[in-house]
Short mmCIF file of N, CA, C and O and ligand atoms in Angstrom, two decimals:
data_model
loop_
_atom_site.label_atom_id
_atom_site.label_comp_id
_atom_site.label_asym_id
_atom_site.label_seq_id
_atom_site.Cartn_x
_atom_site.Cartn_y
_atom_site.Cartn_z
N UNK M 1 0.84 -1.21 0.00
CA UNK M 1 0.00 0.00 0.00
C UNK M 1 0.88 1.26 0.00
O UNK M 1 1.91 1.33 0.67
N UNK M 2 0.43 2.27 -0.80
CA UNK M 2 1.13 3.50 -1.14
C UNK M 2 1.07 4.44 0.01
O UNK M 2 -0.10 4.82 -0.03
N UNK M 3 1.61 5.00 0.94
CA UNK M 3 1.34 5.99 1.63
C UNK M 3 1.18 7.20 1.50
O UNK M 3 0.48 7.95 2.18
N UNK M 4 2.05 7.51 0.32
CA UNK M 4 1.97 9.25 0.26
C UNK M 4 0.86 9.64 -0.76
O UNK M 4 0.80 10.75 -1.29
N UNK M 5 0.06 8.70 -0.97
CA UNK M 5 -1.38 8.97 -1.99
C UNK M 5 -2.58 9.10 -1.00
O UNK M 5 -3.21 8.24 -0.39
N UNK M 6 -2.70 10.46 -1.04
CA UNK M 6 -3.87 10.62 -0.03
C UNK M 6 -5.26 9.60 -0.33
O UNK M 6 -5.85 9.47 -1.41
N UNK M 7 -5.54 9.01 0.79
CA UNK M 7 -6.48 8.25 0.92
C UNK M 7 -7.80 9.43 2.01
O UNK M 7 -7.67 10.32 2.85
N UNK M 8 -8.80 8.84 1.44
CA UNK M 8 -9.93 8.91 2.84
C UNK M 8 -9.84 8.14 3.85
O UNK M 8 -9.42 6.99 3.92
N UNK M 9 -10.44 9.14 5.01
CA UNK M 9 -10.45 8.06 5.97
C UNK M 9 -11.17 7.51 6.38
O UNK M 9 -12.16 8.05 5.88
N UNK M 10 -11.57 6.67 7.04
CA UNK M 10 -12.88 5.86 7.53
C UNK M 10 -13.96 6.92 8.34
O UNK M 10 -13.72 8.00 8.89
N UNK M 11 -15.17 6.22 8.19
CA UNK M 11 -16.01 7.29 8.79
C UNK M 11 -16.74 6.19 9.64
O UNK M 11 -16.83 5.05 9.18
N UNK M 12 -17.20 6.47 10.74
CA UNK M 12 -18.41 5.43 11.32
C UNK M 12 -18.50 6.30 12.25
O UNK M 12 -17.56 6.98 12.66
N UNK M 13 -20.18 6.37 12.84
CA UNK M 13 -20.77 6.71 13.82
C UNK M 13 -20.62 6.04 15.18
O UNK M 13 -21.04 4.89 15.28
N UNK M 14 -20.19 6.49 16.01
CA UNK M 14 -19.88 5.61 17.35
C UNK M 14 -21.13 6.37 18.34
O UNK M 14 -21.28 7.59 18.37
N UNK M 15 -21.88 5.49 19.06
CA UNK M 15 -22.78 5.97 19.82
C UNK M 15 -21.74 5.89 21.62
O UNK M 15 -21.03 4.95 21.99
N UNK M 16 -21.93 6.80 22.14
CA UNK M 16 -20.87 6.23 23.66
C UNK M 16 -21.87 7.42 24.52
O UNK M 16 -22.50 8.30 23.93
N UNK M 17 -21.84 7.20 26.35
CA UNK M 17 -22.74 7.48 27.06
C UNK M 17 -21.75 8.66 27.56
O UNK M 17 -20.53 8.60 27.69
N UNK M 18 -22.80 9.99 27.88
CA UNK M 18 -22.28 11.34 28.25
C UNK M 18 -22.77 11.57 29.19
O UNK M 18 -23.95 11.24 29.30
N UNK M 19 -22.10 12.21 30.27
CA UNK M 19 -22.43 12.98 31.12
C UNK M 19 -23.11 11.97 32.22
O UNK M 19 -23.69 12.38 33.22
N UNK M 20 -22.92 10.32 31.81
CA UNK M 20 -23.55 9.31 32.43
C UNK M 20 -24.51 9.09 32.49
O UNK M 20 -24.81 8.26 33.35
N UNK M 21 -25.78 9.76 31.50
CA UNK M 21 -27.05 9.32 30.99
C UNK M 21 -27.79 9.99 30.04
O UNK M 21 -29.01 10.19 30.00
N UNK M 22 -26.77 10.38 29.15
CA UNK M 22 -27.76 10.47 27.65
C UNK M 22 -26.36 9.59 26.72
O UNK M 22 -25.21 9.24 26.96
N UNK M 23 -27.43 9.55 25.46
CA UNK M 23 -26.18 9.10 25.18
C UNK M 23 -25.46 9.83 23.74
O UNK M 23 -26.28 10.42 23.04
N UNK M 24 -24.38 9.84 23.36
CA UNK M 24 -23.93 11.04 22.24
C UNK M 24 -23.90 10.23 20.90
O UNK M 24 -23.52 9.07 21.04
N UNK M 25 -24.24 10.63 19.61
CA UNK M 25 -23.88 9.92 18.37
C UNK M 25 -22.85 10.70 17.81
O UNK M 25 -23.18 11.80 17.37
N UNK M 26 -21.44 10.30 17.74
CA UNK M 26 -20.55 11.02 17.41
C UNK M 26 -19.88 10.87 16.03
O UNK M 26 -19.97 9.67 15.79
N UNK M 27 -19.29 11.46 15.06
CA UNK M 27 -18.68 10.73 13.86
C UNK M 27 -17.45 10.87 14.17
O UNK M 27 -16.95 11.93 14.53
N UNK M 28 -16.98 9.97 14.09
CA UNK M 28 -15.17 9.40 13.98
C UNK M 28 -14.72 8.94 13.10
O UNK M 28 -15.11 7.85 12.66
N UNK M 29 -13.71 9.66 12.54
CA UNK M 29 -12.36 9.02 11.32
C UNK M 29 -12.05 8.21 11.77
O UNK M 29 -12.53 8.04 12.89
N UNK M 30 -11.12 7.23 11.29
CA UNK M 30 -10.31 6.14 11.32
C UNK M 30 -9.53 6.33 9.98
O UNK M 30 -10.05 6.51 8.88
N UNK M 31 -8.18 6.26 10.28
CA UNK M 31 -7.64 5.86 9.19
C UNK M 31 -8.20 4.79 8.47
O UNK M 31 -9.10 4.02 8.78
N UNK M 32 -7.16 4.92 6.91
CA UNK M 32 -7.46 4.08 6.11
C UNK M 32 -6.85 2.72 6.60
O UNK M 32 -7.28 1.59 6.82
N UNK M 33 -5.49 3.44 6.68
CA UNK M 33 -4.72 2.15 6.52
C UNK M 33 -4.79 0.83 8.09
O UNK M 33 -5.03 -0.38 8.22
N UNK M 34 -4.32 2.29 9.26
CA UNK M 34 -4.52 1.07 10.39
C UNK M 34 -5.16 1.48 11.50
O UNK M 34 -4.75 1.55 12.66
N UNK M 35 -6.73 1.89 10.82
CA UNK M 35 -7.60 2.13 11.51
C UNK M 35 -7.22 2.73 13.04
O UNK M 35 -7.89 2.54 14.05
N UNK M 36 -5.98 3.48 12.94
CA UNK M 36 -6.10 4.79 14.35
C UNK M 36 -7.62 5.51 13.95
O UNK M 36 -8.25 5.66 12.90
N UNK M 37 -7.85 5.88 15.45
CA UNK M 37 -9.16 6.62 15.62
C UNK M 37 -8.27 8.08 15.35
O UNK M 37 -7.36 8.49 16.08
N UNK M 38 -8.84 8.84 13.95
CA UNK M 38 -8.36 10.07 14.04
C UNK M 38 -9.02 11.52 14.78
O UNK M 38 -10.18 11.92 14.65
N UNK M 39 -8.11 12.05 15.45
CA UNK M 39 -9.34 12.80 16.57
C UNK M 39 -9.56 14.27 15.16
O UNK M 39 -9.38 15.49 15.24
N UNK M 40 -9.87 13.63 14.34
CA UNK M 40 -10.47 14.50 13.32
C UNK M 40 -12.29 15.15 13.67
O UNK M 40 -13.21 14.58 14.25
N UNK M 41 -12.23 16.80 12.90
CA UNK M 41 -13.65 16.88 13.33
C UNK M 41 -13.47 18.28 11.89
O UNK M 41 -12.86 18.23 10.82
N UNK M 42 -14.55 19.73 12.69
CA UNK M 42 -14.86 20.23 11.55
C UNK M 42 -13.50 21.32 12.00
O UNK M 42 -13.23 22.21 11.19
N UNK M 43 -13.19 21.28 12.49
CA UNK M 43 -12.27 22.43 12.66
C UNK M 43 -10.78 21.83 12.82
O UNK M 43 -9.80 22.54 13.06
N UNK M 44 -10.72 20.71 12.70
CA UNK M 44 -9.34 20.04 12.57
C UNK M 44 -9.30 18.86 11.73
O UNK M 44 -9.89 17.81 11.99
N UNK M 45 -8.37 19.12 10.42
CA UNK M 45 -8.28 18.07 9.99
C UNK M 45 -6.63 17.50 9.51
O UNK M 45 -5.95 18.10 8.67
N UNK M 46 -6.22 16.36 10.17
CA UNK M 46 -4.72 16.09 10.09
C UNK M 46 -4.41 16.07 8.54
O UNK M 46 -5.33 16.24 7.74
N UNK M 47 -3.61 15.94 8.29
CA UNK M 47 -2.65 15.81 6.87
C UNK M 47 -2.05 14.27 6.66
O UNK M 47 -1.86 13.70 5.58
N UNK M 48 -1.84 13.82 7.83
CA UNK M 48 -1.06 12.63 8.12
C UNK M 48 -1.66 11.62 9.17
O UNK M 48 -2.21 12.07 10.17
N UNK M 49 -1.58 10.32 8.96
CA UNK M 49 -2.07 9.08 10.24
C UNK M 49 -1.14 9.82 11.43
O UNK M 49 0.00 9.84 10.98
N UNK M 50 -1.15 10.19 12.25
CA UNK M 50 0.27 10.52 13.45
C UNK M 50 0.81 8.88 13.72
O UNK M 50 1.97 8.76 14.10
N UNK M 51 -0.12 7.49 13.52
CA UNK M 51 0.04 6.40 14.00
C UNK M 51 0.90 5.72 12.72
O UNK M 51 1.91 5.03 12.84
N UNK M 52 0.41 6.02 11.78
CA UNK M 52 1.41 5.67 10.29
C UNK M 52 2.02 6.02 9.38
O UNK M 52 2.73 5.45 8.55
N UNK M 53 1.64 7.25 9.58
CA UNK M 53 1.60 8.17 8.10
C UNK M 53 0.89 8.02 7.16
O UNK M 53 0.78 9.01 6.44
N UNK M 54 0.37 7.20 6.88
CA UNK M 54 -0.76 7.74 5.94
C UNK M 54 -1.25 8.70 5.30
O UNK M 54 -2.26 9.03 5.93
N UNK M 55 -1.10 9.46 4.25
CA UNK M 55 -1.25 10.33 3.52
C UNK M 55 -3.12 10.50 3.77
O UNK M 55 -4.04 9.71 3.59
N UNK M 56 -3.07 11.51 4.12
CA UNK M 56 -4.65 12.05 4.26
C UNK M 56 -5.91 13.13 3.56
O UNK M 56 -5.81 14.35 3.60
N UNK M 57 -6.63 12.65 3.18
CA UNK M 57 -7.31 13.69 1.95
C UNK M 57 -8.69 13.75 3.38
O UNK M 57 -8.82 12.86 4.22
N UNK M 58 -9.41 14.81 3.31
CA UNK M 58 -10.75 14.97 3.71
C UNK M 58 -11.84 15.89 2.77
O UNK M 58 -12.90 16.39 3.13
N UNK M 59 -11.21 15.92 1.48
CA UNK M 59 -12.22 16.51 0.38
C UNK M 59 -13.34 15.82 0.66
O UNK M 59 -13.13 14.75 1.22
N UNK M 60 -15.01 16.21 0.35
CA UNK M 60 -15.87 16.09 0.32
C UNK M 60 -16.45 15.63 1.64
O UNK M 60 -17.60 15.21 1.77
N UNK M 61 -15.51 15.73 2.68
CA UNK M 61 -15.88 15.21 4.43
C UNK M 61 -17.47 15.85 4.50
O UNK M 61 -17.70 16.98 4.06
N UNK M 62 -18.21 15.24 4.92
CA UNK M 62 -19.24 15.40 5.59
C UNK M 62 -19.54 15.27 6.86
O UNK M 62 -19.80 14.18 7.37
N UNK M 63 -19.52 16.54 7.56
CA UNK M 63 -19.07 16.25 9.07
C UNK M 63 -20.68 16.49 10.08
O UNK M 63 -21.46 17.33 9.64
N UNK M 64 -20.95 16.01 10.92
CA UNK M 64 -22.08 15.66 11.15
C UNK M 64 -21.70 16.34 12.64
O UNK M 64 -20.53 16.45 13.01
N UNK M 65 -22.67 16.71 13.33
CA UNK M 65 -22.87 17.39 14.72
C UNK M 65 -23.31 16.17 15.59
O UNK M 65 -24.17 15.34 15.30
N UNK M 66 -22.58 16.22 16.66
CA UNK M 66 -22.82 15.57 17.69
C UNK M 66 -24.03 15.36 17.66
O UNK M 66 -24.49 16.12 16.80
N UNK M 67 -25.16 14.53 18.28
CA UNK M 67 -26.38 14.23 18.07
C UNK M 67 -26.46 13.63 19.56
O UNK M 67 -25.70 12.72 19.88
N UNK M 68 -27.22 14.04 20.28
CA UNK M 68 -28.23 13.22 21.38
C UNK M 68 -28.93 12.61 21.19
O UNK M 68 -29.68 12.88 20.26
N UNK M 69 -29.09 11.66 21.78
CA UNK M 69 -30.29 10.38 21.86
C UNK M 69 -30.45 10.37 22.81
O UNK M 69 -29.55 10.50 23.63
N UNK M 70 -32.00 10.17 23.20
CA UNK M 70 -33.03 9.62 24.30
C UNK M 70 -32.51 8.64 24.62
O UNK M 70 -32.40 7.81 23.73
N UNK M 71 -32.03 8.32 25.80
CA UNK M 71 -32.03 7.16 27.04
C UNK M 71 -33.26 6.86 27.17
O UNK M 71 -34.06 7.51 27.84
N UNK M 72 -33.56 5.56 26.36
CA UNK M 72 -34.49 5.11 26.13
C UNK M 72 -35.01 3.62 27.59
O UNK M 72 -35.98 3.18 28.20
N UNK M 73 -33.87 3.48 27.47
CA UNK M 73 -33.80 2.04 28.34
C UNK M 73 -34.41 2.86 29.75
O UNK M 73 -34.70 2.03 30.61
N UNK M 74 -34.56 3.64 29.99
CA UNK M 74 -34.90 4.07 31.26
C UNK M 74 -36.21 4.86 31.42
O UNK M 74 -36.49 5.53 32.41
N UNK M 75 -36.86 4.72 30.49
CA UNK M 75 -38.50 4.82 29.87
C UNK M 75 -39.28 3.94 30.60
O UNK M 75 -39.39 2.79 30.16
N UNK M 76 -40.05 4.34 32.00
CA UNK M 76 -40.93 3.34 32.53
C UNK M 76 -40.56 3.30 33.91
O UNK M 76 -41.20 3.57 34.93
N UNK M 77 -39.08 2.81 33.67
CA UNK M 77 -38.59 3.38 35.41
C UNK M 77 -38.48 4.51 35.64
O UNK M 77 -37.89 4.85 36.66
N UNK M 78 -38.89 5.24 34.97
CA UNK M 78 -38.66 6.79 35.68
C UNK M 78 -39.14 7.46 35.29
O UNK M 78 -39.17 7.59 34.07
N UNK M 79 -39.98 8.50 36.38
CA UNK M 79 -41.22 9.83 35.63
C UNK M 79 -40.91 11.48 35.40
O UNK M 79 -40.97 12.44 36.16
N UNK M 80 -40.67 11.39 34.50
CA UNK M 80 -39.82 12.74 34.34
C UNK M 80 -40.61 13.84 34.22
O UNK M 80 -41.60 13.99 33.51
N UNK M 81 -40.04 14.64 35.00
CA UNK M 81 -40.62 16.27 35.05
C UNK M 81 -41.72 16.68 35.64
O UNK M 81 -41.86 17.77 36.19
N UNK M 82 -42.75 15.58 35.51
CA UNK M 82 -44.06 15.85 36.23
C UNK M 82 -44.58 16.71 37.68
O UNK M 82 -45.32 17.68 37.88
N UNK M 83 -43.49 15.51 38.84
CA UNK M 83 -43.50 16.56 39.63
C UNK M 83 -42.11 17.29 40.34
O UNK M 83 -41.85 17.37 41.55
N UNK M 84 -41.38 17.76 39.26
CA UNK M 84 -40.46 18.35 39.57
C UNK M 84 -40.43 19.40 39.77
O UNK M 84 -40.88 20.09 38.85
N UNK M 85 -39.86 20.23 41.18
CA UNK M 85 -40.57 21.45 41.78
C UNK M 85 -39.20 22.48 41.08
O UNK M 85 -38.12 22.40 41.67
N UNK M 86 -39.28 23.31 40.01
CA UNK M 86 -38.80 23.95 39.41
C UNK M 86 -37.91 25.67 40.16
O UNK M 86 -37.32 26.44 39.41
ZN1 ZN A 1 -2.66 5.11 10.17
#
């Protein structure tokens, strides 16, 4: 495999728990080559794997905003807001 030919890097959505009960949908790079998690986002984007070198392109990145999700699993055990004295 060529290194100094910029490749894309991997994209996948990782869901992980915030603040210890919601939970965040985050998008994460990964390199191409050996899948380092690149702490890539919209305001930083590396040039290089720091883990391989890997030559790095992010043309056409589509960068997605953090996203919350409903803590769902906890729907039933617990009554929210109703009588919460504000
Ligand atoms: Zn790499």
């Amino acid at each position: 495999m060529i290194k100094w030919i910029p490749r894309k890097p991997k994209v996948e959505m990782r869901v992980y728990p915030k603040y210890g009960f919601v939970n965040v949908r985050h998008q994460v790079c990964f390199c191409p080559r050996c899948w380092h998690a690149l702490n890539a986002g919209p305001g930083y984007q590396p040039n290089y794997c720091s883990e391989c070198g890997q030559r790095l392109t992010f043309d056409g990145m589509e960068w997605k905003a953090d996203e919350l999700l409903d803590s769902t699993e906890r729907r039933g055990s617990y009554e929210p807001d109703q009588n919460r004295v504000v």
